[in-house]
Short mmCIF file of N, CA and C in Angstrom, two decimals:
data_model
loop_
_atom_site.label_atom_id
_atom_site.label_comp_id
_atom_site.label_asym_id
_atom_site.label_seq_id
_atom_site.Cartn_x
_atom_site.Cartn_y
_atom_site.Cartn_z
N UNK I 158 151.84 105.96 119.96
CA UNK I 158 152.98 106.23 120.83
C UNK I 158 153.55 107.60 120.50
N UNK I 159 154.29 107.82 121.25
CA UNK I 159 154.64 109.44 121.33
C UNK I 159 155.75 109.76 120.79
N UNK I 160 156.53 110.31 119.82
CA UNK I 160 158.15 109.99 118.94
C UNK I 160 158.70 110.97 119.62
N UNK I 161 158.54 111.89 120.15
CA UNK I 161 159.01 112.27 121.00
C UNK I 161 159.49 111.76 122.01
N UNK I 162 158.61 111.46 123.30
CA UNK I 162 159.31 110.79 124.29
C UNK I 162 159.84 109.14 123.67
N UNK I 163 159.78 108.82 122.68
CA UNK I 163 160.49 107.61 122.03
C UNK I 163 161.83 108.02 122.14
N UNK I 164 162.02 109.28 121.46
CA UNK I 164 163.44 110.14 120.88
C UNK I 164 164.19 110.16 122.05
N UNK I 165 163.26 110.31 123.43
CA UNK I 165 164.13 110.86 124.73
C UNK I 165 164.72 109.41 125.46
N UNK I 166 163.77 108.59 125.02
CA UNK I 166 163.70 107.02 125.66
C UNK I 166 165.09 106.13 125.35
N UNK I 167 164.57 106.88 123.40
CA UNK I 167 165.87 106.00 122.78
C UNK I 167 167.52 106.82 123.41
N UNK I 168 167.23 108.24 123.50
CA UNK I 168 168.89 108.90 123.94
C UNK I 168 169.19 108.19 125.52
N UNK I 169 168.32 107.98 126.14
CA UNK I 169 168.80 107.76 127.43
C UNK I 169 168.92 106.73 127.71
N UNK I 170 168.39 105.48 126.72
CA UNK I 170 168.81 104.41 126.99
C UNK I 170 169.22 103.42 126.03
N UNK I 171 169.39 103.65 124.53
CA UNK I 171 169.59 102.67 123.61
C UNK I 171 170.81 103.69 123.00
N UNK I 172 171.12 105.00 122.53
CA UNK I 172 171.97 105.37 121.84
C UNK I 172 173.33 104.95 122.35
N UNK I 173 173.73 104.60 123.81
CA UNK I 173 175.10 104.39 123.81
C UNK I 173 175.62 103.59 123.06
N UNK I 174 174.63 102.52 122.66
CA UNK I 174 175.25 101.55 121.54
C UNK I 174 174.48 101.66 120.24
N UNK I 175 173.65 102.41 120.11
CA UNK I 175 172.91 102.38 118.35
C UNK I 175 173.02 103.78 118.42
N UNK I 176 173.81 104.58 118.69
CA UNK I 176 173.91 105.91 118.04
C UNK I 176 174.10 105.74 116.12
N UNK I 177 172.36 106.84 116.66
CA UNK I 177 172.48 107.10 114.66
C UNK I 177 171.72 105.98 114.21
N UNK I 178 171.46 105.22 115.12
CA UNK I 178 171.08 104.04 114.06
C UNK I 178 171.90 102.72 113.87
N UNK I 179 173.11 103.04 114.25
CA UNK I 179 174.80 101.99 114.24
C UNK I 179 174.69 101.20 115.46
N UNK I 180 175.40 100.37 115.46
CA UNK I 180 175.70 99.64 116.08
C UNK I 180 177.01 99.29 116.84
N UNK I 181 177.74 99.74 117.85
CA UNK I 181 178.96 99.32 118.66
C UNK I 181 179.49 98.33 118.91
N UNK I 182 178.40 97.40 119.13
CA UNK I 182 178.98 95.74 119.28
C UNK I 182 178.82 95.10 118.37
N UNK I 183 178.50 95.22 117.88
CA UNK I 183 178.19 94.05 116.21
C UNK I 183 177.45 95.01 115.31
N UNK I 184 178.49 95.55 114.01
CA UNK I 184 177.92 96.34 113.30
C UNK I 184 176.97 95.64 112.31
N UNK I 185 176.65 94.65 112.13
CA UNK I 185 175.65 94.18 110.97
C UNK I 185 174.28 94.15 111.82
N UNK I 186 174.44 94.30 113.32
CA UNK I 186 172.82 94.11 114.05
C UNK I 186 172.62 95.71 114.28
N UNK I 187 172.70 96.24 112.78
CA UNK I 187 172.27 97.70 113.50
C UNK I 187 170.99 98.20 113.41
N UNK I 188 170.27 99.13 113.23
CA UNK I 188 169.04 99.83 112.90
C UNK I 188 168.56 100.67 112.06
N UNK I 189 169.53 100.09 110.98
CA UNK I 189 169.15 100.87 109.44
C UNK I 189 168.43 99.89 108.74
N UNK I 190 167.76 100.70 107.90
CA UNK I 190 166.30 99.89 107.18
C UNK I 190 166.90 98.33 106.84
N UNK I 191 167.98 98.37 105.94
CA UNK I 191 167.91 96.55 105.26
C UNK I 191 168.56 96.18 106.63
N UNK I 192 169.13 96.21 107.31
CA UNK I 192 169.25 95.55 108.51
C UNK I 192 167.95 94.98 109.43
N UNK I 193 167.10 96.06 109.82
CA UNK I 193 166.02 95.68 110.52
C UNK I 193 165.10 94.90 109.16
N UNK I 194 165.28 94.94 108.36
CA UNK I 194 164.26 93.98 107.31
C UNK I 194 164.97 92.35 107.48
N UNK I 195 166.22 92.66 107.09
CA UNK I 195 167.18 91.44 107.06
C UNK I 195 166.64 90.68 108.35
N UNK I 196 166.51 91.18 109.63
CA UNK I 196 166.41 90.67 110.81
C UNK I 196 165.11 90.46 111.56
N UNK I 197 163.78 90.83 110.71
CA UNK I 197 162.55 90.99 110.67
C UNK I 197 162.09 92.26 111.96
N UNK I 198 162.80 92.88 111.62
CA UNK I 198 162.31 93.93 112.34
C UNK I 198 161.26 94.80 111.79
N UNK I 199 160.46 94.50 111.38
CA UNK I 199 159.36 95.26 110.35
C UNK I 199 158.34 96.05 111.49
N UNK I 200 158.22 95.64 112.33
CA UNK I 200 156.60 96.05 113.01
C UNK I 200 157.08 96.45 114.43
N UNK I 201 156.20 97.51 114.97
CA UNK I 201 156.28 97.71 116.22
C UNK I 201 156.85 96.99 117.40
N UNK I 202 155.65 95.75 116.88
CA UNK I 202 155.52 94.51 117.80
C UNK I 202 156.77 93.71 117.76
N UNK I 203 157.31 93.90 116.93
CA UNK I 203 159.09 92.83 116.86
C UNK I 203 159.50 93.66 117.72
N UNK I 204 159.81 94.84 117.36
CA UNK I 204 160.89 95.66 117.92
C UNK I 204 160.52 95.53 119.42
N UNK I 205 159.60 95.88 119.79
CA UNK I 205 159.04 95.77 121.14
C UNK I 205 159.00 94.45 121.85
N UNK I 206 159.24 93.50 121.65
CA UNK I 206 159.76 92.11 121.75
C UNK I 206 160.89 92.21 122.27
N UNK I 207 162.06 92.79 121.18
CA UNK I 207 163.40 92.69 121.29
C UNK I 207 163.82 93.77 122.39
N UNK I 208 163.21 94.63 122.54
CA UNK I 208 163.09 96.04 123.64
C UNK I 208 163.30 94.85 125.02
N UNK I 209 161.71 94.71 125.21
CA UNK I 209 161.11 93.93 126.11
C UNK I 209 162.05 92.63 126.57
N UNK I 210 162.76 92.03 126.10
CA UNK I 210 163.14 90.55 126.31
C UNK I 210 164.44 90.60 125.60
N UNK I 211 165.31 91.53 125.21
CA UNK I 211 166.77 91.04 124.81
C UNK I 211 166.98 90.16 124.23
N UNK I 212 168.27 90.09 123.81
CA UNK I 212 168.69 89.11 122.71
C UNK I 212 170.22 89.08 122.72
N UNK I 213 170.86 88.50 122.42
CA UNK I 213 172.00 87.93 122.79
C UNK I 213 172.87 89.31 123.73
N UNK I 214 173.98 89.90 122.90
CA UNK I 214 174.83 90.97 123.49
C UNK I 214 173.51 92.17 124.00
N UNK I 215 172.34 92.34 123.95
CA UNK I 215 171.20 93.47 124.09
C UNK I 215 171.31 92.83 125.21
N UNK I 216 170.85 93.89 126.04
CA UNK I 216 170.21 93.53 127.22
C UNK I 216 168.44 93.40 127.20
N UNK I 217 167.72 93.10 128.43
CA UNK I 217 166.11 93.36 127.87
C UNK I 217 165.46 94.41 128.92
N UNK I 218 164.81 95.29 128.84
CA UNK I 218 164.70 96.59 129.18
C UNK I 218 163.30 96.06 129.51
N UNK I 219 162.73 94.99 129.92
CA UNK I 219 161.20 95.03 130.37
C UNK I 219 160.88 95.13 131.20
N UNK I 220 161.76 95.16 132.52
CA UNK I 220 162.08 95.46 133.95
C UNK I 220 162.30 96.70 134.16
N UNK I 221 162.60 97.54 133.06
CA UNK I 221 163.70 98.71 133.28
C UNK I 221 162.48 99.76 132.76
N UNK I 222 161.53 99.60 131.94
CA UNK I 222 160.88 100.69 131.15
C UNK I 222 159.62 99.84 131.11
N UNK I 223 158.37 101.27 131.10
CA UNK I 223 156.85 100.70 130.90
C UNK I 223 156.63 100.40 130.13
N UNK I 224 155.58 99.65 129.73
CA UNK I 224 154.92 99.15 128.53
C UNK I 224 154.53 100.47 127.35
N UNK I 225 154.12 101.49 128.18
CA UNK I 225 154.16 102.49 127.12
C UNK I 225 155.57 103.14 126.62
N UNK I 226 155.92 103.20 127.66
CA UNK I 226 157.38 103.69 127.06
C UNK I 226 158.59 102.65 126.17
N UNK I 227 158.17 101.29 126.44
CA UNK I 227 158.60 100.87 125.31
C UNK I 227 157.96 100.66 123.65
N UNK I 228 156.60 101.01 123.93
CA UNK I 228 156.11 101.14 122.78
C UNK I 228 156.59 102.37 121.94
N UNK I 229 157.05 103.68 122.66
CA UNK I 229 157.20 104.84 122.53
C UNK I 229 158.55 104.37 121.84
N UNK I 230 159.54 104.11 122.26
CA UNK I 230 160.50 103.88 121.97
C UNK I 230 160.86 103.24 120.56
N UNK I 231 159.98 101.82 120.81
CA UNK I 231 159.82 101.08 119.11
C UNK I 231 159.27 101.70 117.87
N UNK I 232 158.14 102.43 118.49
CA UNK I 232 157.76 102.99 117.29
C UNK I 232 158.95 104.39 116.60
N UNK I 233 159.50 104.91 117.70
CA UNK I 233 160.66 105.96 117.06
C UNK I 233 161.78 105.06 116.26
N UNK I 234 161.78 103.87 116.56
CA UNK I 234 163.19 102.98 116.27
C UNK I 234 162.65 102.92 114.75
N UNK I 235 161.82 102.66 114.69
CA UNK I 235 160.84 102.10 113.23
C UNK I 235 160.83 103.00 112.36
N UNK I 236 160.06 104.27 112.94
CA UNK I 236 160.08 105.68 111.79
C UNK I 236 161.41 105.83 111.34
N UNK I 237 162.38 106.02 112.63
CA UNK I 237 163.81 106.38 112.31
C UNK I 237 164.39 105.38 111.32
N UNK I 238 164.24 104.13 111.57
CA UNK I 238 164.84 103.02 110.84
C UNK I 238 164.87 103.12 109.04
N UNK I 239 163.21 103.99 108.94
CA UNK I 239 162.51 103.98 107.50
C UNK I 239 163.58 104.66 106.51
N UNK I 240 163.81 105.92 107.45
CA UNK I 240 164.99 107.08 106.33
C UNK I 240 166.04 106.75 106.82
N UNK I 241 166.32 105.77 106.98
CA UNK I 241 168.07 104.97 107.85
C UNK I 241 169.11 106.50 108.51
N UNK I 242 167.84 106.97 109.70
CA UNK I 242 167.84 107.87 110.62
C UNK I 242 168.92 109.13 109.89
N UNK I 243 168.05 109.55 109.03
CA UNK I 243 168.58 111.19 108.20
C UNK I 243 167.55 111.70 108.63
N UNK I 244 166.51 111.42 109.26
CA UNK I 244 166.13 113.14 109.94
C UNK I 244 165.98 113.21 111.23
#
């Protein structure tokens, strides 16, 4: 997947509420490393699940975005997640 267009995927459609990595509506469901571990967010394929099909306050973006572009997206969530989004 492409971390780039992940980067553009995630600004235009996930940062209003995980800017940075944080979380707006419920700060313990955010996207920093022990969070996404805590919550088994380990692998592409979770994240892309939770992309794909929502979860409680999330909405699900599988209607809204391609299959590649949500892969694009998860995999930036993941790298970013690793250095709890410092670079």
């Amino acid at each position: 997947a492409d971390l780039d267009q992940g980067a553009q995927i995630f600004e235009a459609h996930c940062a209003g509420c995980h800017l940075n990595g944080g979380n707006i509506v419920r700060r313990g469901k955010n996207l920093k490393k022990r969070a996404m571990a805590k919550n088994g967010y380990t692998s592409v394929e979770a994240i892309a699940n939770q992309v794909t099909q929502g979860k409680g306050n999330m909405s699900a973006y599988g209607d809204k975005l391609s299959s590649e572009e949500i892969q694009a997206v998860s995999q930036y969530v993941l790298q970013q997640s690793q250095t709890d989004w410092k670079s």
